[in-house]
C-alpha positions as a printed Julia matrix, in Angstrom:
254×3 Matrix{Float64}:
  91.51  142.38  101.14
  88.13  140.76  100.87
  89.65  137.36  101.67
  91.31  138.7   104.79
  88.05  140.16  106.06
  86.32  136.85  105.45
  88.92  134.99  107.53
  88.56  137.44  110.4
  84.81  137.02  110.33
  85.14  133.24  110.45
  87.54  133.4   113.4
  85.4   135.76  115.48
  82.91  133.1   116.7
  85.84  130.94  117.91
  87.3   133.86  119.84
  83.95  134.57  121.43
  83.56  130.9   122.37
  86.99  130.79  123.98
  86.29  133.95  125.95
  82.92  132.58  127.03
  84.51  129.26  128.14
  87.2   131.05  130.11
  84.6   133.22  131.83
  82.53  130.14  132.73
  85.61  128.32  134.04
  86.58  131.29  136.2
  83.02  131.6   137.5
  82.87  127.87  138.29
  86.18  128.0   140.13
  85.03  131.03  142.09
  81.81  129.26  143.06
  83.78  126.17  144.13
  86.13  128.16  146.32
  83.24  130.15  147.78
  81.38  126.92  148.63
  84.55  125.54  150.26
  84.95  128.67  152.39
  81.31  128.51  153.46
  81.78  124.86  154.44
  84.85  125.7   156.49
  83.02  128.55  158.24
  80.11  126.26  159.03
  82.43  123.57  160.42
  84.28  126.15  162.51
  80.98  127.41  163.93
  79.92  123.84  164.74
  83.19  123.14  166.54
  83.0   126.33  168.57
  79.37  125.65  169.44
  80.35  122.19  170.69
  83.17  123.73  172.74
  80.71  126.11  174.39
  78.57  123.13  175.44
  81.6   121.24  176.75
  83.08  124.17  178.66
  80.82  124.0   181.77
  82.16  120.48  182.43
  85.82  121.16  181.56
  88.65  123.03  183.27
  91.86  123.39  181.3
  95.35  124.18  182.59
  97.5   126.69  180.73
 101.06  127.82  181.48
 102.96  130.46  179.49
 106.74  130.78  179.5
 108.49  134.12  179.85
 110.14  133.72  176.43
 111.2   131.17  173.85
 114.72  130.93  175.24
 115.7   127.33  175.94
 116.14  128.02  179.65
 112.71  129.69  179.96
 111.04  126.8   178.19
 112.77  124.28  180.44
 111.82  126.02  183.67
 108.24  126.39  182.39
 107.89  122.59  182.33
 109.5   122.31  185.77
 107.01  124.8   187.23
 104.18  122.97  185.47
 105.14  119.7   187.15
 105.49  121.36  190.55
 101.99  122.85  190.35
 100.36  119.67  189.09
 102.02  117.71  191.93
 100.83  120.36  194.38
  97.25  120.05  193.17
  97.41  116.27  193.28
  98.32  116.38  196.95
  95.91  119.18  197.93
  92.75  118.37  196.0
  90.27  116.28  197.97
  89.31  112.9   196.58
  86.54  113.14  194.02
  86.94  116.91  193.66
  84.8   118.35  190.89
  85.37  121.41  188.74
  84.11  123.86  191.38
  86.26  122.28  194.08
  89.31  122.42  191.8
  88.77  126.12  191.09
  88.19  126.79  194.8
  91.44  125.0   195.69
  93.34  127.11  193.17
  91.77  130.35  194.44
  92.29  129.57  198.13
  95.92  128.56  197.6
  96.78  131.16  194.95
  99.5   132.88  196.97
 101.04  129.59  198.08
 101.11  128.27  194.49
 102.68  131.48  193.19
 105.25  131.4   196.02
 106.06  127.77  195.2
 106.62  128.63  191.55
 108.68  131.76  192.32
 110.84  129.9   194.83
 111.75  127.41  192.11
 112.32  130.18  189.58
 114.65  132.0   191.97
 116.49  128.76  192.73
 117.1   128.32  189.02
 118.38  131.88  188.64
 115.29  133.63  187.26
 114.08  136.92  188.71
 110.62  137.13  187.14
 107.32  136.39  188.88
 104.64  133.72  188.48
 101.02  134.84  188.3
  98.07  132.47  188.74
  94.58  133.13  187.44
  92.43  130.44  189.11
  89.73  130.85  186.5
  89.69  132.59  183.14
  88.15  131.95  179.74
  90.54  131.27  176.85
  90.3   130.26  173.23
  92.04  126.93  172.6
  92.79  125.17  169.31
  91.51  121.68  168.56
  93.42  118.95  170.41
  93.23  115.2   170.81
  93.48  113.64  174.27
  93.7   109.88  174.07
  90.55  108.84  172.21
  88.81  112.22  172.6
  88.91  115.26  170.34
  88.25  118.59  172.04
  87.22  121.14  169.39
  88.55  124.66  169.15
  86.69  127.27  171.13
  86.47  129.03  174.49
  87.02  126.99  177.66
  87.4   127.8   181.34
  91.07  127.56  182.29
  93.46  127.95  185.2
  96.32  130.02  183.86
  99.91  130.45  185.03
 101.97  133.26  183.49
 105.71  133.27  184.03
 107.29  136.7   183.68
 106.11  138.44  180.51
 104.34  135.29  179.27
 105.65  135.83  175.73
 106.98  132.31  175.17
 105.42  129.14  173.84
 102.84  127.6   176.11
 101.82  124.22  177.52
  98.3   123.12  178.27
  96.18  120.13  179.24
  92.78  119.33  180.74
  92.85  119.72  184.51
  89.3   118.52  185.08
  88.53  115.77  184.3
  92.13  114.59  184.67
  93.81  114.62  181.23
  97.16  116.13  182.26
  99.88  113.73  181.14
 103.33  114.99  182.06
 104.78  111.75  180.67
 104.13  111.97  176.92
 104.18  108.17  176.6
 100.97  108.02  178.65
  98.02  108.99  176.48
  95.18  106.75  177.66
  92.42  108.71  179.38
  91.8   107.41  182.93
  88.61  105.4   183.35
  87.43  107.81  186.07
  87.74  110.78  183.7
  85.88  108.88  180.99
  83.07  108.18  183.45
  82.88  111.87  184.39
  82.55  112.87  180.73
  79.85  110.29  180.12
  77.94  111.47  183.18
  78.23  115.25  182.74
  77.95  115.6   178.96
  74.87  115.1   176.85
  75.02  111.84  174.93
  75.28  113.54  171.52
  78.12  115.78  172.72
  79.96  112.86  174.29
  79.74  110.91  171.04
  80.84  113.99  169.08
  84.19  114.25  170.9
  85.1   110.61  170.39
  87.91  110.36  167.85
  86.49  107.52  165.78
  85.69  109.26  162.51
  87.79  109.02  159.35
  89.45  112.08  157.87
  87.92  113.31  154.61
  90.47  114.62  152.13
  89.58  117.26  149.56
  91.42  117.46  146.25
  91.32  120.55  144.08
  91.58  120.24  140.32
  93.13  123.64  139.77
  95.01  124.05  143.1
  95.85  120.51  144.31
  98.21  121.83  147.0
  95.19  123.28  148.84
  93.65  119.88  149.31
  96.61  117.7   150.18
  96.22  118.1   153.93
  92.74  119.55  154.31
  90.65  117.55  156.78
  86.94  118.15  156.8
  86.8   116.56  160.24
  88.48  117.58  163.47
  92.29  117.45  163.39
  93.78  114.43  165.12
  96.99  115.43  166.91
  97.67  113.17  169.86
  98.91  115.79  172.3
  97.57  115.42  175.78
  99.8   118.05  177.29
 101.51  119.85  174.47
 105.25  120.26  174.86
 105.54  121.12  171.19
 106.8   124.61  170.25
 103.4   126.11  169.68
 101.91  129.54  170.05
  98.44  130.85  169.44
  96.64  134.06  170.18
  94.32  133.29  173.08
  91.79  135.86  174.1
  91.38  135.4   177.83
  89.01  137.11  180.2
  88.28  136.55  183.91
  85.28  134.4   184.79
  83.41  134.5   188.09
  82.09  131.26  189.52
């Protein structure tokens, strides 16, 4: 009996050490994850702050399909092309952001009628609604050699029917709308506009010339396999990919 008690006494310090090590490991892991979350929040805030500085010089184009049915998605892209062609022929040469918004507002009924005529021709009975100017939250996207961070931007928005389907978007001003996905180079004129209208630091910040930084986690390696500490680099000028995001949009007066 005395021997057994002695063995228990000898083992107690080891048990306490193991418990202490496990507590320290858990605390260290918690601190690591907390620091990672803080870093991500800080990066997100920096991206959204940059977007807010870019927004006065940018007008995006956003079209929402009625649903995710194949036919609705197809006609969405057809209406998109019709409207972009319409704007190309109606916008005056050298039109800026204000002139582009004014053209959309002045020709709102004609643009909607153009879209609805095509919809009816294709056998659809829902309407097309144009908002010449609204403010929407967009995810990070790469256009040619430029990365536009996530955040709120001014946008011209077309809603087809219920607008519940996947959407397509691009940059309407300066001209970054590439209907042909094989064309991804930003026009020299649009580059010049960005260089002129943006502050130098902001212009340099959107150039996609920075390497991705990968993070590896010792305890949860799957968390770090595709974690970029820089802006994502998806080369989608006008996204035809099946993508949906919750965009909070509100009217903007200019």
